[in-house]
Short mmCIF file of C-alpha atoms and ligand atoms in Angstrom, two decimals:
data_model
loop_
_atom_site.label_atom_id
_atom_site.label_comp_id
_atom_site.label_asym_id
_atom_site.label_seq_id
_atom_site.Cartn_x
_atom_site.Cartn_y
_atom_site.Cartn_z
CA MET A 1 -31.56 -1.65 16.08
CA PRO A 2 -29.39 -4.69 16.88
CA ASP A 3 -31.45 -7.72 17.84
CA PRO A 4 -29.44 -9.59 20.56
CA ALA A 5 -31.50 -12.79 20.33
CA ARG A 6 -31.04 -12.98 16.54
CA HIS A 7 -27.33 -12.20 16.87
CA ALA A 8 -26.87 -14.95 19.47
CA ALA A 9 -28.66 -17.44 17.22
CA LEU A 10 -26.51 -16.48 14.22
CA CYS A 11 -23.31 -16.81 16.25
CA GLY A 12 -24.48 -20.23 17.44
CA GLN A 13 -24.88 -21.31 13.81
CA LEU A 14 -21.45 -19.92 12.96
CA ARG A 15 -19.88 -21.87 15.85
CA SER A 16 -21.33 -25.11 14.61
CA LEU A 17 -20.13 -24.25 11.10
CA ILE A 18 -16.46 -23.44 11.83
CA GLY A 19 -15.88 -24.28 15.51
CA ALA A 20 -16.41 -22.27 18.70
CA ASP A 21 -12.78 -21.12 18.86
CA SER A 22 -13.18 -19.43 15.48
CA VAL A 23 -16.08 -17.16 16.44
CA LEU A 24 -15.17 -14.35 18.85
CA THR A 25 -17.84 -12.07 20.27
CA ASP A 26 -16.14 -10.68 23.35
CA SER A 27 -15.82 -6.90 23.01
CA ALA A 28 -12.13 -6.90 24.08
CA ASP A 29 -11.33 -9.44 21.32
CA LEU A 30 -13.27 -7.47 18.75
CA ALA A 31 -12.04 -3.97 19.59
CA PRO A 32 -8.81 -3.84 17.51
CA ALA A 33 -10.64 -5.23 14.48
CA LEU A 34 -13.33 -2.52 14.58
CA VAL A 35 -11.16 0.50 13.92
CA ASP A 36 -8.93 1.28 10.94
CA HIS A 37 -5.23 2.11 11.11
CA ARG A 38 -5.78 5.87 10.73
CA LYS A 39 -8.71 5.84 13.20
CA LEU A 40 -11.01 7.40 10.64
CA TYR A 41 -13.74 4.79 11.10
CA GLN A 42 -15.11 3.05 14.17
CA GLY A 43 -17.36 0.13 13.29
CA GLN A 44 -19.32 -2.58 15.10
CA ALA A 45 -19.59 -6.27 14.27
CA LEU A 46 -21.66 -9.33 15.01
CA ALA A 47 -18.46 -11.34 15.52
CA LEU A 48 -14.82 -11.68 14.56
CA LEU A 49 -14.23 -14.90 12.64
CA LEU A 50 -10.87 -16.66 12.68
CA PRO A 51 -11.18 -19.64 10.33
CA HIS A 52 -8.34 -22.17 10.28
CA ASP A 53 -8.45 -23.15 6.62
CA VAL A 54 -9.91 -22.41 3.20
CA GLU A 55 -12.73 -24.94 3.66
CA ALA A 56 -13.91 -23.09 6.78
CA VAL A 57 -13.77 -19.79 4.85
CA SER A 58 -15.85 -21.41 2.13
CA ARG A 59 -18.48 -22.66 4.62
CA VAL A 60 -18.76 -19.23 6.25
CA ILE A 61 -19.07 -17.32 2.98
CA GLY A 62 -21.63 -19.78 1.58
CA TRP A 63 -23.65 -19.38 4.78
CA CYS A 64 -23.36 -15.56 4.71
CA ASN A 65 -24.61 -15.60 1.13
CA GLN A 66 -27.68 -17.59 2.15
CA GLN A 67 -28.30 -15.39 5.19
CA ARG A 68 -27.49 -12.14 3.29
CA ILE A 69 -24.93 -11.14 5.93
CA GLY A 70 -22.12 -8.77 5.00
CA VAL A 71 -18.53 -9.97 5.48
CA VAL A 72 -15.48 -7.73 5.82
CA PRO A 73 -12.19 -9.53 5.12
CA GLN A 74 -9.36 -8.28 7.27
CA GLY A 75 -5.61 -8.79 6.93
CA GLY A 76 -3.07 -6.87 9.00
CA ASN A 77 -5.47 -3.88 9.23
CA THR A 78 -2.78 -1.46 8.03
CA GLY A 79 -4.82 -0.18 5.07
CA TYR A 80 -5.30 3.56 4.68
CA CYS A 81 -8.81 3.68 3.25
CA GLY A 82 -11.00 2.04 5.91
CA GLY A 83 -11.51 -0.99 3.66
CA ALA A 84 -11.10 -3.57 6.44
CA THR A 85 -13.42 -1.90 8.96
CA PRO A 86 -17.07 -3.00 9.33
CA ASP A 87 -19.84 -0.40 9.22
CA GLU A 88 -21.62 0.96 12.30
CA SER A 89 -24.68 -1.33 12.09
CA GLY A 90 -23.22 -4.22 14.11
CA ASP A 91 -24.73 -6.63 11.54
CA GLN A 92 -21.54 -7.40 9.60
CA LEU A 93 -18.90 -10.03 10.28
CA VAL A 94 -15.17 -9.37 10.26
CA LEU A 95 -13.28 -12.31 8.77
CA SER A 96 -9.64 -12.30 9.79
CA LEU A 97 -7.19 -14.33 7.71
CA ARG A 98 -4.54 -14.43 10.41
CA ARG A 99 -4.78 -18.18 11.05
CA LEU A 100 -4.20 -18.99 7.39
CA ASN A 101 -0.53 -18.26 7.80
CA ARG A 102 1.37 -21.18 6.29
CA ILE A 103 3.95 -20.98 3.56
CA ARG A 104 2.64 -23.99 1.67
CA ALA A 105 5.59 -24.44 -0.67
CA VAL A 106 8.73 -22.79 -1.93
CA ASP A 107 9.93 -23.96 -5.32
CA ALA A 108 13.40 -22.49 -5.75
CA GLU A 109 13.90 -24.02 -9.21
CA ASN A 110 10.66 -22.57 -10.48
CA PHE A 111 11.30 -19.27 -8.68
CA SER A 112 7.89 -19.44 -7.02
CA MET A 113 6.28 -19.76 -3.61
CA THR A 114 2.77 -20.52 -2.42
CA ALA A 115 1.75 -18.60 0.68
CA GLU A 116 -1.53 -18.40 2.56
CA ALA A 117 -3.24 -15.03 2.72
CA GLY A 118 -2.59 -14.48 6.43
CA CYS A 119 1.21 -14.68 6.12
CA ILE A 120 2.82 -11.45 7.30
CA LEU A 121 4.69 -9.87 4.38
CA ALA A 122 8.03 -9.87 6.24
CA ASN A 123 7.66 -13.66 6.75
CA VAL A 124 7.08 -14.15 3.03
CA GLN A 125 10.24 -12.16 2.27
CA GLN A 126 12.13 -14.24 4.82
CA ALA A 127 10.91 -17.57 3.43
CA ALA A 128 12.16 -16.51 0.00
CA ASP A 129 15.50 -15.49 1.48
CA HIS A 130 15.89 -18.89 3.18
CA ALA A 131 15.56 -20.52 -0.23
CA ASP A 132 18.21 -18.16 -1.67
CA ARG A 133 15.50 -16.24 -3.50
CA PHE A 134 14.03 -12.75 -3.32
CA PHE A 135 10.44 -11.55 -3.00
CA PRO A 136 10.52 -7.86 -3.89
CA LEU A 137 7.34 -6.44 -2.35
CA SER A 138 8.46 -4.06 0.39
CA LEU A 139 6.38 -1.53 2.36
CA GLY A 140 6.84 0.40 5.59
CA SER A 141 4.09 -1.80 7.09
CA GLU A 142 5.72 -5.11 6.09
CA GLY A 143 6.05 -6.26 9.71
CA SER A 144 2.26 -6.29 10.14
CA CYS A 145 0.46 -6.27 6.78
CA GLN A 146 -0.48 -9.65 5.27
CA ILE A 147 0.16 -10.90 1.77
CA GLY A 148 -3.63 -11.35 1.36
CA GLY A 149 -4.11 -7.65 2.19
CA ASN A 150 -1.30 -6.73 -0.21
CA LEU A 151 -3.02 -8.70 -2.95
CA ALA A 152 -6.45 -7.31 -2.13
CA THR A 153 -5.14 -3.72 -2.30
CA ASN A 154 -2.61 -4.36 -5.09
CA ALA A 155 -0.03 -2.71 -2.85
CA GLY A 156 2.88 -0.77 -4.35
CA GLY A 157 5.74 0.22 -2.07
CA LEU A 158 9.44 0.76 -2.49
CA ASN A 159 10.47 -1.53 -5.36
CA VAL A 160 7.78 -0.90 -7.96
CA VAL A 161 10.09 0.93 -10.33
CA ARG A 162 11.74 -2.41 -11.08
CA TYR A 163 9.30 -5.18 -10.16
CA GLY A 164 5.86 -3.60 -10.56
CA MET A 165 2.89 -3.61 -8.19
CA THR A 166 1.67 -6.68 -6.28
CA ARG A 167 -0.42 -7.72 -9.31
CA ASP A 168 2.81 -8.17 -11.26
CA LEU A 169 4.21 -10.52 -8.64
CA VAL A 170 1.43 -13.14 -8.72
CA LEU A 171 1.30 -16.35 -10.71
CA GLY A 172 -1.76 -18.01 -9.21
CA ILE A 173 -4.50 -17.42 -6.71
CA GLU A 174 -6.87 -19.31 -4.44
CA ALA A 175 -10.00 -17.50 -3.31
CA VAL A 176 -13.45 -18.10 -1.93
CA LEU A 177 -16.03 -16.50 -4.20
CA PRO A 178 -19.15 -14.79 -2.79
CA ASP A 179 -21.30 -17.92 -3.23
CA GLY A 180 -18.82 -19.97 -1.19
CA GLN A 181 -17.14 -21.76 -4.12
CA ILE A 182 -13.39 -22.21 -3.87
CA LEU A 183 -11.58 -20.87 -6.92
CA SER A 184 -8.38 -22.85 -6.83
CA ASN A 185 -5.81 -21.67 -9.32
CA LEU A 186 -2.44 -21.91 -7.64
CA LYS A 187 -0.64 -22.95 -10.81
CA SER A 188 2.87 -21.60 -10.95
CA LEU A 189 2.79 -20.92 -14.69
CA ARG A 190 4.47 -17.99 -16.38
CA LYS A 191 2.22 -18.38 -19.39
CA ASP A 192 -1.46 -19.24 -19.18
CA ASN A 193 -3.97 -17.67 -21.57
CA THR A 194 -7.08 -19.55 -20.57
CA GLY A 195 -9.94 -17.07 -20.64
CA TYR A 196 -10.61 -14.09 -18.41
CA ASN A 197 -7.84 -13.30 -15.97
CA LEU A 198 -9.68 -13.94 -12.69
CA LYS A 199 -6.44 -13.66 -10.72
CA SER A 200 -5.96 -10.09 -11.90
CA LEU A 201 -9.60 -9.30 -11.18
CA LEU A 202 -9.32 -10.44 -7.57
CA VAL A 203 -6.04 -8.59 -7.04
CA GLY A 204 -6.99 -5.03 -6.13
CA SER A 205 -10.67 -5.89 -5.51
CA GLU A 206 -10.34 -4.95 -1.83
CA GLY A 207 -12.43 -7.83 -0.51
CA THR A 208 -15.47 -6.91 -2.63
CA LEU A 209 -15.33 -9.92 -4.99
CA GLY A 210 -14.22 -12.69 -2.65
CA VAL A 211 -11.78 -13.72 0.04
CA ILE A 212 -8.23 -14.41 -1.14
CA THR A 213 -6.95 -17.41 0.82
CA ALA A 214 -3.59 -18.15 -0.84
CA ALA A 215 -1.41 -17.12 -3.76
CA THR A 216 1.48 -18.43 -5.78
CA LEU A 217 4.05 -15.66 -5.95
CA LYS A 218 6.95 -14.98 -8.28
CA LEU A 219 10.43 -15.07 -6.81
CA TRP A 220 13.67 -13.57 -8.10
CA PRO A 221 17.32 -14.46 -7.55
CA ARG A 222 18.67 -13.20 -4.23
CA MET A 223 20.38 -9.86 -4.59
CA ARG A 224 24.14 -10.07 -4.04
CA SER A 225 25.30 -6.53 -4.68
CA SER A 226 23.72 -3.18 -4.10
CA ALA A 227 24.48 0.53 -4.17
CA THR A 228 22.37 2.89 -2.11
CA ALA A 229 22.70 6.66 -2.10
CA PHE A 230 21.08 9.51 -0.24
CA ILE A 231 21.25 12.41 -2.63
CA ALA A 232 20.58 16.12 -2.19
CA ILE A 233 19.13 17.69 -5.34
CA THR A 234 18.27 21.19 -6.46
CA GLU A 235 14.60 20.59 -7.31
CA PRO A 236 12.22 17.80 -8.39
CA ALA A 237 13.10 18.38 -12.07
CA ALA A 238 16.65 17.22 -11.29
CA ALA A 239 15.18 13.99 -9.88
CA ILE A 240 13.43 13.22 -13.13
CA ALA A 241 16.53 13.97 -15.22
CA LEU A 242 18.59 11.68 -12.96
CA LEU A 243 15.93 8.98 -13.06
CA ALA A 244 15.96 8.95 -16.86
CA ARG A 245 19.75 8.66 -16.96
CA LEU A 246 19.77 5.92 -14.33
CA ARG A 247 17.15 3.94 -16.19
CA ALA A 248 18.91 4.35 -19.49
CA THR A 249 22.32 3.32 -18.19
CA THR A 250 21.70 0.78 -15.44
CA GLY A 251 19.07 -1.29 -17.22
CA GLU A 252 17.18 -3.40 -14.76
CA SER A 253 19.24 -2.68 -11.68
CA LEU A 254 17.43 0.47 -10.51
CA SER A 255 15.07 -0.87 -7.85
CA SER A 256 14.08 2.17 -5.74
CA PHE A 257 13.87 5.87 -6.45
CA GLU A 258 12.26 7.80 -3.61
CA LEU A 259 11.76 11.56 -3.29
CA ILE A 260 12.05 13.12 0.18
CA PRO A 261 11.47 16.78 1.05
CA ARG A 262 13.43 18.64 3.72
CA ILE A 263 10.51 18.38 6.11
CA GLY A 264 10.76 14.57 5.86
CA ILE A 265 14.19 14.83 7.50
CA ASP A 266 13.03 17.45 10.01
CA LEU A 267 10.14 15.25 11.16
CA THR A 268 11.96 11.92 11.29
CA THR A 269 15.00 13.30 13.13
CA ARG A 270 12.65 14.98 15.59
CA TYR A 271 10.26 12.09 16.28
CA ILE A 272 12.00 8.82 15.43
CA ASP A 273 14.76 7.41 17.60
CA GLY A 274 18.01 6.73 15.80
CA VAL A 275 17.29 8.78 12.66
CA SER A 276 19.89 11.37 11.72
CA ASP A 277 20.39 13.78 8.83
CA PRO A 278 22.90 12.21 6.37
CA PHE A 279 24.34 15.68 5.62
CA ALA A 280 25.76 18.54 7.68
CA GLN A 281 23.99 21.07 5.48
CA ARG A 282 20.25 21.52 4.85
CA TYR A 283 18.84 21.06 1.34
CA ALA A 284 15.34 21.43 -0.05
CA TRP A 285 14.95 18.02 -1.72
CA TYR A 286 16.54 14.58 -1.48
CA LEU A 287 16.45 11.24 -3.22
CA LEU A 288 16.96 7.78 -1.84
CA CYS A 289 18.07 5.65 -4.70
CA GLU A 290 19.06 1.98 -4.79
CA LEU A 291 20.57 -0.24 -7.44
CA THR A 292 20.66 -3.98 -6.83
CA SER A 293 21.89 -7.00 -8.72
CA ALA A 294 22.00 -10.76 -8.36
CA GLY A 295 25.39 -10.64 -10.04
CA SER A 296 28.56 -8.85 -9.10
CA GLU A 297 28.43 -5.70 -11.22
CA PRO A 298 30.31 -2.71 -9.80
CA LEU A 299 27.10 -0.88 -8.95
CA GLN A 300 28.75 1.48 -6.45
CA ASP A 301 31.23 2.68 -9.09
CA HIS A 302 28.50 3.16 -11.62
CA LEU A 303 26.29 5.13 -9.25
CA GLN A 304 29.20 7.23 -8.07
CA GLN A 305 30.11 8.13 -11.66
CA LEU A 306 26.53 9.02 -12.50
CA LEU A 307 26.24 11.23 -9.44
CA ALA A 308 29.53 12.96 -10.26
CA ASP A 309 28.22 13.73 -13.77
CA ALA A 310 24.96 15.03 -12.32
CA ALA A 311 26.92 17.18 -9.85
CA GLU A 312 28.78 18.72 -12.78
CA ARG A 313 25.43 19.61 -14.31
CA SER A 314 24.52 21.15 -10.93
CA GLU A 315 21.54 18.80 -10.52
CA VAL A 316 23.07 16.99 -7.57
CA LEU A 317 24.27 19.12 -4.65
CA ASP A 318 25.55 16.43 -2.33
CA ALA A 319 25.47 12.64 -2.07
CA ALA A 320 26.17 10.03 0.57
CA LEU A 321 26.75 6.44 -0.54
CA ALA A 322 25.93 3.67 1.92
CA THR A 323 29.29 2.17 2.85
CA SER A 324 27.83 -0.58 5.04
CA GLU A 325 24.57 -2.40 5.67
CA ARG A 326 24.18 -0.27 8.81
CA VAL A 327 24.27 2.98 6.83
CA ARG A 328 21.95 1.55 4.19
CA ALA A 329 19.46 0.55 6.90
CA ALA A 330 19.69 4.05 8.42
CA PHE A 331 18.84 5.67 5.06
CA TRP A 332 15.84 3.37 4.67
CA LYS A 333 14.71 3.94 8.23
CA LEU A 334 14.58 7.66 7.54
CA ARG A 335 12.40 7.11 4.46
CA GLU A 336 10.14 4.44 5.89
CA THR A 337 9.33 6.27 9.11
CA ILE A 338 8.11 9.48 7.45
CA PRO A 339 4.44 8.38 7.85
CA GLU A 340 4.99 7.60 11.54
CA ALA A 341 6.79 10.91 12.14
CA GLN A 342 3.97 12.72 10.36
CA ARG A 343 1.50 11.10 12.73
CA HIS A 344 3.48 12.34 15.75
CA PHE A 345 3.55 15.83 14.24
CA GLY A 346 -0.24 15.97 14.21
CA PRO A 347 -3.29 15.43 12.04
CA SER A 348 -2.71 15.20 8.31
CA LEU A 349 -4.66 14.96 5.08
CA LYS A 350 -3.32 12.19 2.85
CA HIS A 351 -3.36 12.27 -0.93
CA ASP A 352 -1.90 9.21 -2.62
CA VAL A 353 -1.61 10.48 -6.18
CA SER A 354 0.26 9.65 -9.37
CA VAL A 355 1.03 11.43 -12.61
CA PRO A 356 3.10 10.43 -15.64
CA VAL A 357 6.67 10.51 -14.32
CA ALA A 358 7.78 13.38 -16.57
CA SER A 359 4.93 15.59 -15.23
CA LEU A 360 5.96 15.16 -11.61
CA PRO A 361 7.97 18.41 -11.24
CA ARG A 362 5.23 20.51 -12.85
CA PHE A 363 2.56 18.91 -10.67
CA ILE A 364 4.60 19.41 -7.49
CA HIS A 365 5.12 23.05 -8.36
CA GLU A 366 1.48 23.78 -9.20
CA ALA A 367 -0.03 21.81 -6.33
CA SER A 368 2.44 23.22 -3.78
CA GLU A 369 1.59 26.76 -4.87
CA TRP A 370 -2.08 25.97 -4.35
CA VAL A 371 -1.44 24.64 -0.84
CA ARG A 372 0.73 27.63 0.06
CA GLU A 373 -1.96 30.03 -1.07
CA HIS A 374 -5.07 28.24 0.21
CA VAL A 375 -3.97 26.31 3.30
CA PRO A 376 -2.06 28.76 5.51
CA ASP A 377 -2.68 26.53 8.54
CA GLY A 378 -1.17 23.50 6.75
CA VAL A 379 2.35 22.26 6.04
CA LEU A 380 3.06 20.27 2.92
CA VAL A 381 4.78 16.91 3.42
CA CYS A 382 5.19 15.70 -0.16
CA TYR A 383 7.27 12.56 -0.60
CA GLY A 384 7.02 9.24 -2.31
CA HIS A 385 7.85 6.81 -5.02
CA ALA A 386 9.09 9.31 -7.63
CA GLY A 387 10.34 6.51 -9.88
CA ASP A 388 6.68 5.49 -10.32
CA GLY A 389 5.29 9.04 -10.54
CA ASN A 390 3.59 8.34 -7.16
CA LEU A 391 3.54 11.08 -4.52
CA HIS A 392 2.18 11.08 -1.01
CA PHE A 393 1.06 14.67 -1.30
CA ASN A 394 0.14 15.01 2.36
CA VAL A 395 -0.79 18.18 4.18
CA ASN A 396 -0.17 18.30 7.92
CA ARG A 397 -1.73 20.77 10.29
CA ALA A 398 0.85 23.50 10.95
CA GLU A 399 2.40 23.48 14.40
CA GLY A 400 0.27 25.43 16.85
CA ALA A 401 -2.68 25.81 14.45
CA PRO A 402 -6.04 24.55 15.75
CA SER A 403 -7.03 21.13 14.38
CA GLU A 404 -10.73 21.66 13.93
CA PRO A 405 -10.82 24.35 11.23
CA PHE A 406 -7.92 22.60 9.44
CA LEU A 407 -9.66 19.22 9.36
CA ALA A 408 -13.01 20.81 8.52
CA ARG A 409 -11.55 21.79 5.13
CA GLU A 410 -10.47 18.27 4.23
CA SER A 411 -13.02 17.80 1.42
CA GLN A 412 -12.28 21.19 -0.11
CA ILE A 413 -8.51 20.54 -0.10
CA LYS A 414 -8.94 17.00 -1.37
CA ARG A 415 -11.20 18.22 -4.17
CA ALA A 416 -8.69 20.84 -5.34
CA ILE A 417 -5.78 18.38 -5.33
CA HIS A 418 -7.70 15.58 -6.99
CA ASP A 419 -9.19 17.91 -9.62
CA LEU A 420 -5.66 19.04 -10.42
CA ILE A 421 -4.54 15.41 -10.63
CA ALA A 422 -7.35 14.73 -13.10
CA ARG A 423 -6.07 17.60 -15.28
CA TYR A 424 -2.67 15.86 -15.31
CA ASP A 425 -4.30 12.60 -16.39
CA GLY A 426 -3.18 11.19 -13.08
CA SER A 427 -4.70 8.95 -10.43
CA PHE A 428 -6.25 9.95 -7.09
CA SER A 429 -5.36 6.51 -5.72
CA ALA A 430 -1.97 5.33 -6.87
CA GLU A 431 -1.39 2.50 -4.41
CA HIS A 432 -3.61 2.70 -1.30
CA GLY A 433 -6.92 1.73 -2.91
CA ILE A 434 -10.45 3.06 -2.53
CA GLY A 435 -12.04 1.38 0.52
CA ARG A 436 -14.63 3.60 2.12
CA PHE A 437 -12.45 6.71 2.16
CA LYS A 438 -12.29 7.29 -1.61
CA ARG A 439 -15.63 5.92 -2.79
CA GLU A 440 -16.94 9.35 -3.78
CA GLU A 441 -13.69 10.05 -5.61
CA LEU A 442 -14.13 6.91 -7.70
CA GLN A 443 -17.68 8.00 -8.60
CA ARG A 444 -16.39 11.44 -9.57
CA TYR A 445 -13.28 10.59 -11.55
CA ALA A 446 -13.88 7.14 -13.10
CA SER A 447 -15.51 7.15 -16.51
CA PRO A 448 -19.17 6.06 -16.80
CA ALA A 449 -18.04 3.07 -18.87
CA ALA A 450 -15.52 1.97 -16.25
CA LEU A 451 -18.05 2.40 -13.44
CA SER A 452 -20.77 0.43 -15.19
CA ALA A 453 -18.32 -2.39 -16.02
CA MET A 454 -17.22 -2.49 -12.37
CA ARG A 455 -20.85 -2.58 -11.15
CA ALA A 456 -21.68 -5.34 -13.64
CA ILE A 457 -18.73 -7.44 -12.43
CA LYS A 458 -19.69 -6.89 -8.80
CA HIS A 459 -23.32 -7.83 -9.45
CA ALA A 460 -22.41 -10.91 -11.48
CA LEU A 461 -20.09 -12.33 -8.83
CA ASP A 462 -21.86 -11.05 -5.72
CA PRO A 463 -25.54 -10.52 -6.55
CA ASN A 464 -26.48 -10.39 -2.84
CA GLY A 465 -23.81 -7.82 -2.07
CA ILE A 466 -22.34 -9.72 0.88
CA MET A 467 -18.64 -9.08 0.20
CA ASN A 468 -17.34 -5.98 1.95
CA PRO A 469 -20.52 -3.95 1.52
CA GLY A 470 -20.10 -0.19 1.24
CA LYS A 471 -16.50 -0.38 0.03
CA LEU A 472 -15.00 0.58 -3.32
CA LEU A 473 -18.30 1.02 -5.24
P1 FAD J 1 -6.00 -4.66 5.53
O1 FAD J 1 -5.77 -3.26 5.92
O2 FAD J 1 -6.41 -5.60 6.58
O3 FAD J 1 -7.12 -4.69 4.36
C1 FAD J 1 -7.03 -3.84 3.25
C2 FAD J 1 -8.16 -4.19 2.26
O4 FAD J 1 -7.97 -5.50 1.74
C3 FAD J 1 -9.54 -4.20 2.87
O5 FAD J 1 -10.47 -3.80 1.92
C4 FAD J 1 -9.78 -5.67 3.22
O6 FAD J 1 -11.16 -6.00 3.24
C5 FAD J 1 -9.07 -6.36 2.07
N1 FAD J 1 -8.47 -7.66 2.42
C6 FAD J 1 -7.51 -7.91 3.33
N2 FAD J 1 -7.16 -9.21 3.28
C7 FAD J 1 -7.94 -9.79 2.34
C8 FAD J 1 -8.06 -11.11 1.82
N3 FAD J 1 -7.29 -12.10 2.27
N4 FAD J 1 -8.98 -11.33 0.85
C9 FAD J 1 -9.74 -10.32 0.38
N5 FAD J 1 -9.67 -9.07 0.83
C10 FAD J 1 -8.77 -8.80 1.79
N6 FAD J 1 0.63 0.70 0.89
C11 FAD J 1 1.25 0.72 -0.30
O7 FAD J 1 0.66 0.32 -1.30
N7 FAD J 1 2.55 1.16 -0.41
C12 FAD J 1 3.26 1.58 0.65
O8 FAD J 1 4.39 2.00 0.51
C13 FAD J 1 2.63 1.55 1.93
N8 FAD J 1 3.30 1.93 3.02
C14 FAD J 1 2.69 1.88 4.24
C15 FAD J 1 3.41 2.26 5.35
C16 FAD J 1 2.81 2.23 6.60
C17 FAD J 1 3.61 2.63 7.80
C18 FAD J 1 1.45 1.82 6.74
C19 FAD J 1 0.78 1.78 8.07
C20 FAD J 1 0.73 1.45 5.62
C21 FAD J 1 1.33 1.47 4.36
N9 FAD J 1 0.64 1.08 3.21
C22 FAD J 1 1.27 1.10 2.00
C23 FAD J 1 -0.78 0.70 3.30
C24 FAD J 1 -1.05 -0.79 3.66
O9 FAD J 1 -0.02 -1.34 4.44
C25 FAD J 1 -1.27 -1.63 2.40
O10 FAD J 1 -2.45 -1.19 1.75
C26 FAD J 1 -1.37 -3.14 2.65
O11 FAD J 1 -1.38 -3.81 1.41
C27 FAD J 1 -2.62 -3.54 3.44
O12 FAD J 1 -2.47 -4.88 3.88
P2 FAD J 1 -3.24 -5.42 5.18
O13 FAD J 1 -2.95 -6.86 5.32
O14 FAD J 1 -2.96 -4.57 6.35
O15 FAD J 1 -4.77 -5.24 4.72
C1 MLT J 2 4.70 5.29 2.11
O1 MLT J 2 5.12 5.17 0.97
O2 MLT J 2 5.44 5.57 3.08
C2 MLT J 2 3.24 5.11 2.37
O3 MLT J 2 2.61 4.52 1.27
C3 MLT J 2 2.64 6.47 2.58
C4 MLT J 2 2.03 6.66 3.88
O4 MLT J 2 2.21 5.86 4.78
O5 MLT J 2 1.30 7.67 4.00
ZN1 ZN J 3 3.77 4.72 -0.53
#
């Protein structure tokens, strides 16, 4: 049972520690921080903390460690696994990073930037652009997720095929460890072999090993030419053949390679304003593919030639090249609003899976057959980052079907899909993380050795278990 007198006393101590304006307890202020983006979890909290700087974060975490109070770091709260939501006890604190939102430095010559954790991803991209540089992390949620949340989840997104996941974009990190110490390693070095890689450990730790407060990020030259195509293909196998040829012939310039099913177009054109089908005819599968370069290579010509060759092989059925920035943006809008359109369509079961790229067609075939046979009240919406072997193998409730029996089978459907993924040597969490939603999956599919190493790391750094309790492990 919550103890109001104890809670009031604790909040009083917090106010003297970090200032009254940084400790919110009003239920209207707390409400948005207590529920996750998908509305799977509704938590309670002692308070919402809004520290102004890393020193205040350090004081709070040190105090929480002494008091044995659980802390849930929260960024833009766009995560899909309930990782930023407190539990139902009302005894945990939510620590929002949103006031740590300064770009501390942009070093164009060194191709690096230091940004605080609470910077919105779109602002980080923009700061790079202002310095004639490029920061490649790009997600549908980039207008609201924070770079700290991206680091904590090791986010993937639309440009991984060329630049890698968030972990690959980081040079240095600043974090507050569970005992309150500030780990300050914002060096902008490309080479630094000095012991265990703590930066890599914190990236992807989902708030369970500390609070990330800033990072030094890698930048690239600003892109000056691009070629973007919306392509209709015969089947997923054609996508993989085209991907291999693109990679082999365009070198580093392939930056996005996204697979879209017909239903992705049906849903976005139905629910999202301004989205239209790029073709007059309907096809079963599509690709959105982009080449970019900081130089002035004739990327359009190259892509056009490649698509013509693929058409001769009957892999490509139709293709539309973006002839202007407006058309390019329209293609991307279609792709990026699939999750939103899916939400309008009704409840869905999300599976963020990956397999070795070459196995993608076989997996899609086998898993789709399973869904067709076993989920007659569901509709498959399978799209994603095909260039990375990452699919959002989502199953929506079929139109008109009752929600309750559909949702009641979530664990059974999830089990079948994830067991199949394990047989493909794949991952049940390619880019969205574990949080609270996939904890049981981690216990089931991770090896005993991996699990015991993870538990040992957690215990060594956070022996009192104050950092994001009940998440990941
Ligand atoms: P939150 O949701 O606030 O937190 C996520 C986790 O990180 C929690 O465990 C939290 O405790 C922890 N955390 C947050 N900030 C910190 C910090 N400073 N220090 C320590 N821990 C912290 N994800 C992808 O990977 N690829 C996609 O393509 C993609 N597309 C998306 C599209 C849409 C429309 C939406 C809504 C989401 C999408 N996501 C995608 C999921 C989500 O946006 C990412 O996981 C993102 O990285 C989460 O960032 P956030 O700031 O919202 O973090
Ligand atoms: C995406 O790639 O659009 C997201 O990661 C998937 C989703 O939002 O479900
Ligand atoms: Zn994704």
